[in-house]
Coordinates of C-alpha atoms in Angstrom, one line a residue:
Chain A
M17 CA 0.0 0.0 0.0
A18 CA 1.3 3.5 -0.9
P19 CA 2.5 5.4 2.1
P20 CA 0.7 8.6 3.3
F21 CA 2.1 11.9 1.9
L22 CA 2.1 14.4 4.7
K23 CA 1.0 17.9 3.7
T24 CA -0.8 19.6 6.5
P25 CA 0.4 21.2 9.8
E26 CA -1.9 18.8 11.6
E27 CA -0.2 15.8 10.0
Y28 CA 3.3 17.3 10.7
N29 CA 2.4 18.0 14.3
K30 CA 1.1 14.5 14.9
L31 CA 4.3 13.0 13.5
V32 CA 6.6 15.3 15.5
D33 CA 4.7 14.6 18.7
S34 CA 5.3 10.9 18.3
V35 CA 9.0 11.1 17.9
D36 CA 11.8 11.6 20.5
V37 CA 14.8 10.9 18.3
F38 CA 15.2 12.1 14.8
L39 CA 17.9 10.1 12.8
L40 CA 18.7 12.3 9.8
D41 CA 20.5 11.5 6.7
C42 CA 22.5 14.5 5.7
D43 CA 23.0 15.0 1.9
G44 CA 19.6 15.2 0.3
V45 CA 17.8 15.8 3.6
V46 CA 19.6 18.5 5.5
Y47 CA 21.6 20.0 2.6
F48 CA 22.4 19.5 -1.1
G49 CA 26.1 19.8 -1.4
P50 CA 27.0 23.3 -0.1
K51 CA 23.3 24.5 0.3
V52 CA 21.2 23.9 3.4
V53 CA 17.6 22.9 2.6
E54 CA 15.2 25.7 3.1
G55 CA 13.6 25.6 6.6
V56 CA 15.8 22.9 8.0
K57 CA 17.7 25.3 10.3
E58 CA 14.4 26.3 11.9
V59 CA 13.3 22.7 12.1
L60 CA 16.5 21.6 13.9
D61 CA 16.2 24.4 16.4
M62 CA 12.6 23.5 17.0
F63 CA 13.4 19.9 17.6
R64 CA 16.2 20.8 20.0
K65 CA 14.1 23.3 21.9
A66 CA 11.4 20.7 22.3
G67 CA 14.0 18.4 24.0
K68 CA 14.1 16.0 21.0
K69 CA 17.3 14.3 20.1
V70 CA 18.8 14.9 16.7
L71 CA 21.3 12.5 15.2
F72 CA 23.0 13.1 11.8
V73 CA 23.4 9.5 10.6
T74 CA 25.7 9.3 7.5
N75 CA 27.6 6.6 5.8
N76 CA 30.5 9.0 5.2
A77 CA 33.5 7.0 6.4
T78 CA 36.3 9.5 6.1
K79 CA 34.9 12.1 8.5
S80 CA 35.2 11.8 12.3
R81 CA 32.4 13.3 14.5
R82 CA 34.6 16.3 14.9
T83 CA 34.9 16.9 11.2
L84 CA 31.2 16.1 10.5
K85 CA 30.3 18.7 13.2
E86 CA 32.6 21.3 11.7
N87 CA 31.1 20.7 8.2
L88 CA 27.5 21.0 9.5
N89 CA 28.4 24.2 11.4
K90 CA 30.0 25.8 8.4
L91 CA 26.4 25.6 7.1
G92 CA 25.2 27.2 10.3
L93 CA 23.4 24.2 11.6
G94 CA 24.6 24.4 15.2
A95 CA 25.5 20.8 15.5
S96 CA 27.3 19.2 18.4
E97 CA 29.7 16.2 18.2
E98 CA 27.2 14.2 20.1
E99 CA 24.7 14.7 17.4
C100 CA 27.0 13.3 14.7
F101 CA 27.1 9.6 13.8
G102 CA 29.1 8.7 10.8
S103 CA 30.0 5.1 9.7
A104 CA 33.6 5.7 10.8
Y105 CA 32.4 6.3 14.4
A106 CA 29.8 3.5 14.1
S107 CA 32.5 1.1 13.0
A108 CA 34.7 2.0 16.0
I109 CA 31.8 1.7 18.4
Y110 CA 30.8 -1.6 16.9
L111 CA 34.3 -3.0 17.2
S112 CA 34.7 -1.7 20.7
E113 CA 31.3 -2.2 22.3
V114 CA 29.4 -4.8 20.2
L115 CA 32.3 -7.1 19.2
K116 CA 34.3 -6.3 22.3
F117 CA 37.4 -6.3 20.1
P118 CA 40.4 -7.0 22.4
K119 CA 42.3 -3.9 23.4
D120 CA 45.7 -5.6 22.8
K121 CA 44.8 -6.6 19.2
K122 CA 44.9 -4.4 16.1
V123 CA 42.8 -3.5 13.1
Y124 CA 44.4 -3.1 9.7
V125 CA 42.8 -0.1 8.2
N126 CA 42.1 0.6 4.5
G127 CA 40.8 4.1 5.2
E128 CA 41.7 7.7 6.1
E129 CA 42.4 9.8 9.1
G130 CA 38.8 10.3 10.2
L131 CA 38.4 6.6 10.6
E132 CA 41.6 6.3 12.6
E133 CA 40.5 9.2 14.8
E134 CA 37.4 7.4 15.8
L135 CA 39.3 4.1 16.4
D136 CA 41.6 6.1 18.7
A137 CA 38.6 7.6 20.5
C138 CA 37.3 4.1 21.2
G139 CA 40.7 2.7 22.2
I140 CA 41.0 0.4 19.3
K141 CA 44.7 -0.1 18.2
H142 CA 45.2 0.1 14.4
C143 CA 47.9 0.0 11.7
G144 CA 47.9 0.7 7.9
G145 CA 45.6 3.6 7.2
S146 CA 47.5 6.8 6.9
D147 CA 50.9 5.2 7.6
P148 CA 53.3 6.6 4.9
E149 CA 54.8 3.2 4.4
D150 CA 51.4 2.1 2.9
R151 CA 50.4 5.4 1.3
D152 CA 53.7 6.2 -0.5
F153 CA 53.9 2.8 -2.1
K154 CA 55.3 2.4 -5.6
P155 CA 55.2 -1.0 -7.4
P156 CA 56.7 -3.6 -7.3
I157 CA 55.8 -4.8 -3.8
N158 CA 58.7 -6.2 -1.9
W159 CA 56.8 -9.0 -0.1
D160 CA 60.0 -10.3 1.5
A161 CA 60.2 -7.0 3.4
F162 CA 56.6 -7.2 4.6
K163 CA 56.4 -8.6 8.1
P164 CA 52.7 -9.1 9.0
D165 CA 51.8 -7.8 12.4
D166 CA 50.7 -10.8 14.5
D167 CA 48.3 -8.6 16.5
V168 CA 46.1 -7.9 13.5
E169 CA 42.7 -9.6 14.0
A170 CA 40.5 -7.5 11.7
V171 CA 40.6 -5.6 8.4
L172 CA 38.5 -2.5 8.3
C173 CA 37.7 -1.0 4.9
G174 CA 36.3 2.4 4.4
F175 CA 36.6 5.1 1.8
D176 CA 40.3 5.5 1.0
S177 CA 41.4 7.8 -1.7
Y178 CA 44.9 6.4 -1.2
I179 CA 43.9 3.0 -2.4
N180 CA 46.9 1.1 -3.8
Y181 CA 47.9 -2.5 -4.5
Q182 CA 50.1 -2.8 -1.4
K183 CA 47.2 -1.9 0.9
L184 CA 45.0 -4.4 -0.9
G185 CA 47.7 -7.1 -0.8
K186 CA 48.4 -6.6 2.9
A187 CA 44.6 -6.8 3.7
M188 CA 44.6 -10.1 1.7
T189 CA 47.6 -11.4 3.7
Y190 CA 45.8 -10.7 7.0
L191 CA 42.6 -12.3 5.8
R192 CA 44.3 -15.6 5.1
N193 CA 44.0 -16.0 8.9
P194 CA 40.4 -17.3 9.4
K195 CA 40.3 -15.6 12.8
C196 CA 40.8 -12.2 11.1
K197 CA 37.5 -10.4 10.5
L198 CA 36.6 -8.4 7.4
I199 CA 34.5 -5.3 8.3
L200 CA 33.3 -2.6 5.8
T201 CA 32.2 0.8 7.0
N202 CA 29.5 0.8 4.3
T203 CA 28.7 -0.5 0.9
D204 CA 27.8 2.7 -0.9
P205 CA 28.7 2.1 -4.5
T206 CA 29.4 5.8 -5.3
F207 CA 30.5 8.9 -3.5
P208 CA 29.3 12.3 -4.8
T209 CA 32.1 14.8 -5.4
H210 CA 32.7 17.7 -7.7
G211 CA 29.1 17.4 -8.8
E212 CA 29.5 13.9 -10.1
L213 CA 29.5 10.3 -8.8
F214 CA 32.8 8.6 -8.2
P215 CA 33.6 5.1 -6.7
G216 CA 32.5 5.0 -3.0
S217 CA 33.6 2.9 0.0
G218 CA 31.6 -0.1 -1.1
S219 CA 33.2 -0.2 -4.6
L220 CA 36.7 0.4 -3.2
S221 CA 36.3 -2.6 -0.8
L222 CA 35.3 -5.0 -3.5
P223 CA 38.8 -6.1 -4.6
I224 CA 39.4 -7.4 -1.1
V225 CA 35.9 -8.9 -0.7
N226 CA 36.1 -10.6 -4.1
A227 CA 39.7 -11.9 -3.8
S228 CA 39.4 -13.1 -0.2
K229 CA 36.0 -14.7 -0.8
R230 CA 35.0 -13.5 2.6
E231 CA 31.4 -12.5 3.7
P232 CA 32.1 -9.1 5.3
L233 CA 30.4 -7.6 8.2
V234 CA 28.9 -4.3 7.0
I235 CA 28.3 -1.4 9.4
G236 CA 26.7 1.5 7.6
K237 CA 23.1 2.0 6.5
P238 CA 21.1 0.0 5.5
N239 CA 22.6 -2.6 7.9
K240 CA 21.2 -3.1 11.4
S241 CA 24.8 -3.0 12.7
M242 CA 24.6 0.8 12.3
M243 CA 21.5 0.8 14.5
D244 CA 23.2 -1.5 17.0
A245 CA 26.1 1.0 17.2
I246 CA 23.6 3.9 17.8
L247 CA 21.7 2.0 20.4
T248 CA 24.9 1.0 22.2
H249 CA 25.9 4.6 22.5
H250 CA 22.7 6.6 22.7
K251 CA 19.7 5.9 24.8
V252 CA 17.2 5.5 22.1
D253 CA 13.7 4.0 22.4
P254 CA 13.2 2.5 18.9
S255 CA 9.5 3.0 19.1
K256 CA 10.1 6.8 19.5
A257 CA 12.7 7.0 16.8
L258 CA 12.3 8.1 13.2
M259 CA 14.7 7.7 10.3
V260 CA 14.5 10.5 7.8
G261 CA 16.2 10.0 4.4
D262 CA 15.9 10.6 0.7
N263 CA 17.3 7.2 -0.4
L264 CA 15.1 4.0 -0.4
A265 CA 18.0 1.6 -0.6
T266 CA 20.0 3.0 2.3
D267 CA 17.9 5.2 4.6
I268 CA 14.5 3.6 4.3
E269 CA 15.8 0.1 4.1
F270 CA 17.9 0.9 7.2
G271 CA 14.7 1.9 9.1
L272 CA 13.0 -1.3 8.0
N273 CA 16.0 -3.5 9.0
S274 CA 16.3 -1.8 12.3
N275 CA 12.5 -1.8 13.0
I276 CA 12.1 1.9 13.3
R277 CA 9.7 4.2 11.5
T278 CA 10.8 5.9 8.3
L279 CA 10.1 9.3 6.6
L280 CA 11.1 9.6 3.0
V281 CA 11.8 13.2 1.8
M282 CA 11.4 13.9 -1.9
G283 CA 13.7 16.2 -3.9
G284 CA 16.7 13.9 -3.3
V285 CA 17.6 10.7 -5.1
T286 CA 14.1 9.0 -5.0
K287 CA 11.7 9.7 -7.8
H288 CA 7.9 10.1 -7.2
E289 CA 7.1 7.0 -9.3
Q290 CA 9.4 4.8 -7.2
V291 CA 6.8 5.3 -4.4
Y292 CA 3.6 6.2 -6.1
G293 CA 4.1 4.7 -9.7
E294 CA 2.6 1.6 -11.2
N295 CA 5.6 -0.5 -10.3
P296 CA 6.7 1.0 -7.0
S297 CA 9.8 -0.1 -5.1
K298 CA 9.4 -2.9 -2.6
V299 CA 11.1 -0.7 0.0
V300 CA 8.2 1.3 1.3
P301 CA 8.6 4.2 3.8
D302 CA 6.0 4.7 6.6
M303 CA 5.5 8.3 5.4
V304 CA 6.5 10.7 2.7
I305 CA 7.1 14.5 2.9
N306 CA 8.1 17.0 0.3
S307 CA 11.0 18.3 2.4
L308 CA 12.2 18.2 6.0
G309 CA 12.1 22.0 5.9
D310 CA 8.3 21.9 5.4
L311 CA 8.0 21.1 9.2
A312 CA 9.2 24.7 9.8
V313 CA 5.6 25.8 9.5
L314 CA 5.2 24.3 13.0
A315 CA 7.8 26.7 14.4
R316 CA 6.0 29.7 12.8
Q317 CA 2.6 28.9 14.3
Chain B
M241 CA 28.3 -38.6 -16.6
A242 CA 31.8 -38.7 -15.3
P243 CA 34.4 -38.1 -18.0
P244 CA 36.9 -40.8 -19.0
F245 CA 40.3 -40.7 -17.2
L246 CA 42.9 -41.4 -19.9
K247 CA 45.7 -43.6 -18.7
T248 CA 47.0 -45.8 -21.5
P249 CA 49.3 -45.0 -24.5
E250 CA 46.5 -46.2 -26.8
E251 CA 44.1 -43.6 -25.3
Y252 CA 46.7 -40.9 -25.4
N253 CA 47.5 -41.7 -29.1
K254 CA 43.8 -41.6 -30.1
L255 CA 43.4 -38.2 -28.5
V256 CA 46.6 -36.7 -30.0
D257 CA 45.6 -38.0 -33.4
S258 CA 42.3 -36.2 -33.3
V259 CA 43.7 -32.8 -32.4
D260 CA 45.4 -30.2 -34.6
V261 CA 45.5 -27.3 -32.2
F262 CA 46.4 -27.6 -28.5
L263 CA 45.2 -24.6 -26.5
L264 CA 47.3 -24.9 -23.3
D265 CA 46.7 -23.1 -20.0
C266 CA 50.1 -22.3 -18.6
D267 CA 50.3 -22.3 -14.7
G268 CA 49.2 -25.7 -13.5
V269 CA 49.5 -27.4 -16.9
V270 CA 52.9 -26.4 -18.4
Y271 CA 54.6 -25.3 -15.2
F272 CA 54.0 -24.7 -11.5
G273 CA 55.5 -21.3 -10.7
P274 CA 59.2 -21.7 -11.7
K275 CA 59.1 -25.5 -12.3
V276 CA 58.2 -27.1 -15.7
V277 CA 55.9 -30.1 -15.4
E278 CA 57.8 -33.3 -16.0
G279 CA 57.6 -34.5 -19.5
V280 CA 56.0 -31.3 -20.9
K281 CA 59.1 -30.2 -22.9
E282 CA 59.1 -33.5 -24.7
V283 CA 55.3 -33.3 -25.3
L284 CA 55.6 -29.8 -26.8
D285 CA 58.4 -30.9 -29.1
M286 CA 56.4 -33.9 -30.1
F287 CA 53.4 -31.8 -31.0
R288 CA 55.5 -29.3 -33.0
K289 CA 57.3 -32.1 -34.9
A290 CA 54.0 -33.6 -35.8
G291 CA 52.9 -30.3 -37.3
K292 CA 50.4 -29.6 -34.6
K293 CA 49.7 -26.0 -33.5
V294 CA 50.5 -25.1 -29.9
L295 CA 48.9 -22.0 -28.3
F296 CA 49.6 -20.9 -24.8
V297 CA 46.3 -19.4 -23.7
T298 CA 46.6 -17.4 -20.5
N299 CA 44.5 -14.8 -18.7
N300 CA 47.7 -13.0 -17.7
A301 CA 47.0 -9.4 -18.7
T302 CA 50.3 -7.7 -17.8
K303 CA 52.4 -9.6 -20.3
S304 CA 52.6 -9.1 -24.0
R305 CA 53.3 -12.0 -26.3
R306 CA 57.0 -11.0 -26.3
T307 CA 57.2 -11.2 -22.5
L308 CA 55.1 -14.4 -22.3
K309 CA 57.5 -16.0 -24.8
E310 CA 60.6 -14.8 -22.9
N311 CA 59.1 -16.3 -19.7
L312 CA 58.3 -19.6 -21.3
N313 CA 61.8 -19.7 -22.9
K314 CA 63.5 -19.1 -19.6
L315 CA 62.0 -22.4 -18.7
G316 CA 63.4 -23.9 -21.9
L317 CA 60.1 -24.4 -23.6
G318 CA 61.2 -23.1 -27.0
A319 CA 58.0 -21.0 -27.5
S320 CA 57.5 -18.5 -30.3
E321 CA 55.6 -15.3 -30.1
E322 CA 53.0 -16.7 -32.4
E323 CA 52.3 -19.5 -29.9
C324 CA 51.5 -17.0 -27.1
F325 CA 48.0 -15.8 -26.6
G326 CA 47.5 -13.8 -23.3
S327 CA 44.4 -11.7 -22.4
A328 CA 46.3 -8.5 -23.2
Y329 CA 46.8 -9.5 -26.8
A330 CA 43.3 -11.0 -27.0
S331 CA 41.8 -7.7 -25.8
A332 CA 43.7 -5.8 -28.4
I333 CA 42.8 -8.2 -31.2
Y334 CA 39.1 -8.2 -30.0
L335 CA 39.0 -4.3 -30.1
S336 CA 40.8 -4.1 -33.4
E337 CA 39.4 -7.0 -35.4
V338 CA 36.1 -8.0 -33.7
L339 CA 34.8 -4.7 -32.6
K340 CA 36.5 -2.7 -35.4
F341 CA 37.4 0.0 -32.9
P342 CA 37.9 3.2 -34.8
K343 CA 41.6 3.9 -35.4
D344 CA 41.1 7.6 -34.6
K345 CA 39.5 6.9 -31.2
K346 CA 41.2 6.0 -27.9
V347 CA 41.1 3.4 -25.2
Y348 CA 41.6 4.6 -21.6
V349 CA 43.7 1.9 -20.0
N350 CA 43.7 0.7 -16.3
G351 CA 46.6 -1.6 -16.9
E352 CA 50.3 -2.0 -17.4
E353 CA 52.9 -1.8 -20.2
G354 CA 52.3 -5.3 -21.6
L355 CA 48.7 -4.3 -22.3
E356 CA 49.8 -1.1 -24.0
E357 CA 52.3 -2.9 -26.1
E358 CA 49.6 -5.2 -27.5
L359 CA 47.3 -2.2 -28.2
D360 CA 50.2 -0.6 -30.0
A361 CA 50.8 -3.8 -32.0
C362 CA 47.1 -3.7 -33.1
G363 CA 47.1 0.0 -33.9
I364 CA 44.7 1.0 -31.1
K365 CA 45.4 4.4 -29.7
H366 CA 45.3 4.6 -25.9
C367 CA 45.8 6.9 -22.9
G368 CA 46.1 6.4 -19.1
G369 CA 48.0 3.2 -18.4
S370 CA 51.6 3.8 -17.6
D371 CA 51.3 7.6 -18.1
P372 CA 53.2 9.1 -15.1
E373 CA 50.4 11.7 -14.7
D374 CA 48.1 8.8 -13.6
R375 CA 50.7 6.6 -12.0
D376 CA 52.3 9.2 -9.8
F377 CA 49.0 10.5 -8.4
K378 CA 48.7 11.7 -4.8
P379 CA 45.3 12.7 -3.3
P380 CA 43.4 14.9 -3.4
I381 CA 42.4 14.8 -7.0
N382 CA 42.2 18.2 -8.8
W383 CA 39.2 17.5 -10.9
D384 CA 39.3 21.0 -12.3
A385 CA 42.6 20.2 -13.9
F386 CA 41.4 17.0 -15.5
K387 CA 40.3 17.6 -19.1
P388 CA 38.7 14.3 -20.4
D389 CA 40.0 13.3 -23.8
D390 CA 37.1 13.5 -26.2
D391 CA 38.5 10.7 -28.3
V392 CA 38.1 8.1 -25.5
E393 CA 35.4 5.6 -26.5
A394 CA 36.4 2.6 -24.3
V395 CA 37.8 1.9 -20.9
L396 CA 40.0 -1.3 -20.8
C397 CA 40.7 -2.7 -17.3
G398 CA 43.4 -5.3 -16.7
F399 CA 45.8 -6.1 -13.9
D400 CA 47.2 -2.8 -12.7
S401 CA 49.5 -2.9 -9.7
Y402 CA 49.5 0.9 -10.0
I403 CA 45.7 1.1 -9.2
N404 CA 44.8 4.4 -7.6
Y405 CA 41.8 6.6 -7.0
Q406 CA 42.5 9.0 -9.9
K407 CA 42.7 6.1 -12.4
L408 CA 39.3 4.8 -11.1
G409 CA 37.8 8.3 -11.1
K410 CA 39.0 9.0 -14.7
A411 CA 37.5 5.6 -15.8
M412 CA 34.2 6.6 -14.1
T413 CA 34.3 10.0 -15.9
Y414 CA 34.6 8.3 -19.3
L415 CA 31.9 5.8 -18.6
R416 CA 29.4 8.5 -18.0
N417 CA 29.3 8.7 -21.8
P418 CA 26.9 5.8 -22.7
K419 CA 28.9 5.4 -26.0
C420 CA 32.0 4.5 -24.0
K421 CA 32.5 0.7 -23.7
L422 CA 33.7 -1.0 -20.6
I423 CA 36.0 -4.0 -21.4
L424 CA 37.8 -6.2 -18.9
T425 CA 40.8 -8.4 -19.9
N426 CA 39.5 -11.1 -17.6
T427 CA 37.7 -11.6 -14.3
D428 CA 40.2 -13.7 -12.4
P429 CA 39.6 -12.9 -8.7
T430 CA 43.1 -13.7 -7.6
F431 CA 46.6 -13.6 -9.0
P432 CA 49.3 -16.0 -7.6
T433 CA 52.5 -14.3 -6.6
H434 CA 55.1 -14.9 -4.0
G435 CA 53.5 -18.3 -3.3
E436 CA 50.2 -16.7 -2.2
L437 CA 47.0 -15.4 -3.8
F438 CA 46.6 -11.6 -4.2
P439 CA 43.8 -9.6 -5.8
G440 CA 43.7 -10.3 -9.6
S441 CA 42.4 -8.3 -12.6
G442 CA 38.8 -9.2 -12.0
S443 CA 38.9 -8.0 -8.4
L444 CA 40.8 -4.8 -9.4
S445 CA 38.1 -4.0 -12.0
L446 CA 35.2 -4.3 -9.6
P447 CA 35.3 -0.7 -8.2
I448 CA 34.7 0.6 -11.7
V449 CA 32.1 -2.1 -12.6
N450 CA 30.2 -1.6 -9.4
A451 CA 30.3 2.2 -9.3
S452 CA 29.5 2.6 -13.0
K453 CA 26.7 0.0 -12.9
R454 CA 27.9 -1.2 -16.4
E455 CA 27.7 -4.7 -17.7
P456 CA 31.3 -5.1 -18.9
L457 CA 32.5 -7.1 -22.0
V458 CA 35.0 -9.7 -20.6
I459 CA 37.7 -11.0 -22.9
G460 CA 39.6 -13.7 -21.0
K461 CA 38.8 -17.3 -20.3
P462 CA 36.1 -18.6 -19.7
N463 CA 34.5 -16.1 -22.1
K464 CA 33.9 -16.9 -25.7
S465 CA 35.4 -13.5 -26.6
M466 CA 38.8 -15.1 -26.0
M467 CA 38.0 -17.8 -28.5
D468 CA 36.7 -15.2 -31.0
A469 CA 40.0 -13.4 -30.7
I470 CA 41.9 -16.6 -31.3
L471 CA 39.8 -17.6 -34.3
T472 CA 40.2 -14.2 -35.8
H473 CA 43.9 -14.4 -35.6
H474 CA 44.8 -18.1 -36.0
K475 CA 43.3 -20.5 -38.6
V476 CA 41.7 -22.9 -36.1
D477 CA 39.2 -25.6 -36.9
P478 CA 37.2 -25.8 -33.6
S479 CA 36.5 -29.5 -34.2
K480 CA 40.2 -30.2 -34.2
A481 CA 41.0 -28.0 -31.2
L482 CA 41.5 -29.1 -27.6
M483 CA 41.6 -26.9 -24.6
V484 CA 43.9 -28.3 -21.9
G485 CA 43.6 -26.8 -18.4
D486 CA 43.6 -27.4 -14.7
N487 CA 40.8 -25.0 -13.8
L488 CA 37.1 -26.0 -14.2
A489 CA 35.9 -22.4 -13.8
T490 CA 38.2 -20.9 -16.4
D491 CA 39.7 -23.5 -18.7
I492 CA 37.1 -26.1 -19.0
E493 CA 34.2 -23.6 -18.9
F494 CA 36.1 -21.8 -21.7
G495 CA 36.0 -24.9 -23.8
L496 CA 32.3 -25.5 -23.2
N497 CA 31.5 -21.8 -24.0
S498 CA 33.6 -22.0 -27.1
N499 CA 32.3 -25.4 -28.2
I500 CA 35.7 -27.1 -28.3
R501 CA 36.8 -30.2 -26.5
T502 CA 38.4 -30.0 -23.2
L503 CA 41.1 -32.0 -21.3
L504 CA 41.4 -31.5 -17.6
V505 CA 44.8 -32.1 -16.0
M506 CA 44.9 -33.1 -12.4
G507 CA 47.5 -31.9 -9.9
G508 CA 46.5 -28.2 -10.3
V509 CA 43.6 -26.4 -8.7
T510 CA 41.0 -29.0 -9.3
K511 CA 40.4 -31.7 -6.7
H512 CA 39.6 -35.3 -7.7
E513 CA 36.2 -35.2 -6.0
Q514 CA 35.1 -32.1 -8.0
V515 CA 35.1 -34.5 -11.0
Y516 CA 34.5 -37.9 -9.6
G517 CA 33.0 -37.2 -6.2
E518 CA 29.4 -37.6 -5.0
N519 CA 28.5 -34.0 -5.8
P520 CA 30.7 -33.2 -8.8
S521 CA 31.0 -29.8 -10.4
K522 CA 28.5 -29.1 -13.2
V523 CA 31.4 -28.1 -15.4
V524 CA 32.4 -31.4 -16.8
P525 CA 35.5 -31.8 -19.1
D526 CA 35.4 -34.2 -22.0
M527 CA 38.5 -36.1 -20.7
V528 CA 40.8 -36.1 -17.7
I529 CA 44.5 -36.9 -17.5
N530 CA 46.9 -37.0 -14.7
S531 CA 49.4 -34.6 -16.3
L532 CA 50.0 -33.2 -19.8
G533 CA 53.5 -34.6 -19.3
D534 CA 52.1 -38.1 -19.3
L535 CA 51.7 -37.9 -23.1
A536 CA 55.6 -38.0 -23.3
V537 CA 55.3 -41.7 -23.3
L538 CA 54.2 -41.4 -26.9
A539 CA 57.5 -39.7 -27.8
R540 CA 59.5 -42.5 -26.2
Q541 CA 57.8 -45.3 -28.1

């Protein structure tokens, strides 16, 4: 059945009243690239004043909470670090608090500084990542010189613009140990930059996934692992939470997998016919709204 | 039905008599790493003296025919360039002779010098590849400085130990043009080196395949494209050809896809139970032999 399309202040009010925690996707909901969505600043302030929790839930794996906050605040959104929940932090929390990854073991990182920053924050030891030995690699690889670190018990792959064959090869080496876990921050196929789509974390992880024939643990949306990380860290009553997003495959599917309500915003990556057309997507949100900014009408009453 | 396991000189003789062209996989059939399989030198000489054509058919995408020949001859196998058929050459032949790729257009290469050498040999213009501008990349990418070459009408991905984000991003940029083809030299998930398996061409191509959402044209075994390239270049009567290999998924499947007979050699990657066990593979060779070298008995008669 097609979901209700909310349009009136009464419908908005009823929804907001029923929610304590707003989980917000960022790009396409809060902003489009450098431009904040009209009304969203007012809406966020209204939520905060009403004592509601706001969490910016993004699959971005290169940014720590600190950097996510800085980026949101460059747009004037008044975000705190506590409100930011990217897949880098979610991965670190998941390792530390859900998997209880041993504090004396290490994670081999195919990723950037933001991911390392969050591992540090959660007390997870790591190697690889931004280490110049891996970043400044030039073929051919001198495998005789590579001494695998016996403490490595997980490979964590996120977005890494420094991807190279040595990093992939080292990850493969660690994954020959069946005890070594393979964890992906997310499986986003693309990453928007410079107004176009380029390969995203999920695509960059595929050489390792395919060559190692491992079934990876994936943290980011739409996986429940992301929600497990959120629940571990924030006191959230799932029945009072709402996931707001523009993407059926990540945001709305995430809500469905995590058993929380979902609100799809239009104007982003989802087309009207994917929800209301003759052959709609099987991923159906609980509700649809034109824009998160439309709720600003409640602040003006 | 389980295929016959050839064991007697009579069976060997009957087989060899029925074949004019032996298509030989290399690693696992002719040699294991640095060691030639016992008897194979005699067998190759016997084939050549009997006027039979020998073709070394390999998915290796970094080596030109010249380098493949040199490597075989370091092992004392007396190979000629004409006998070598790697997926680099097959890709160049396929572009040039099967696809009739325009001589004034260009291929953007994610690959190494061997692939470029074969494109040159077939008169196919190319860019990317070993160009220092792509190889010596350090993040971040300056997309403003990148001026896509309007002549590029194909992206060709092979094994590239210089894989980096700029190369992947440039490939993505070209593939936004629906007229630009995506071609993979092969889809081998792994590449054996230093006694272990590391990510192969197929795994390294996945970021581009996944991010671009393109269905690529794949040249190497087990694809019929490889046979089309062979048939275009060598006068081969498929009914008198035999594919000899140790890998069900590449070599034997290649024979089945190309409608030529297949001989599986044991001692390589295929286990006895995959052919003769209770739940055998669905990929069934026409015949099985312990080793290609066993045919040497015919030369000693």
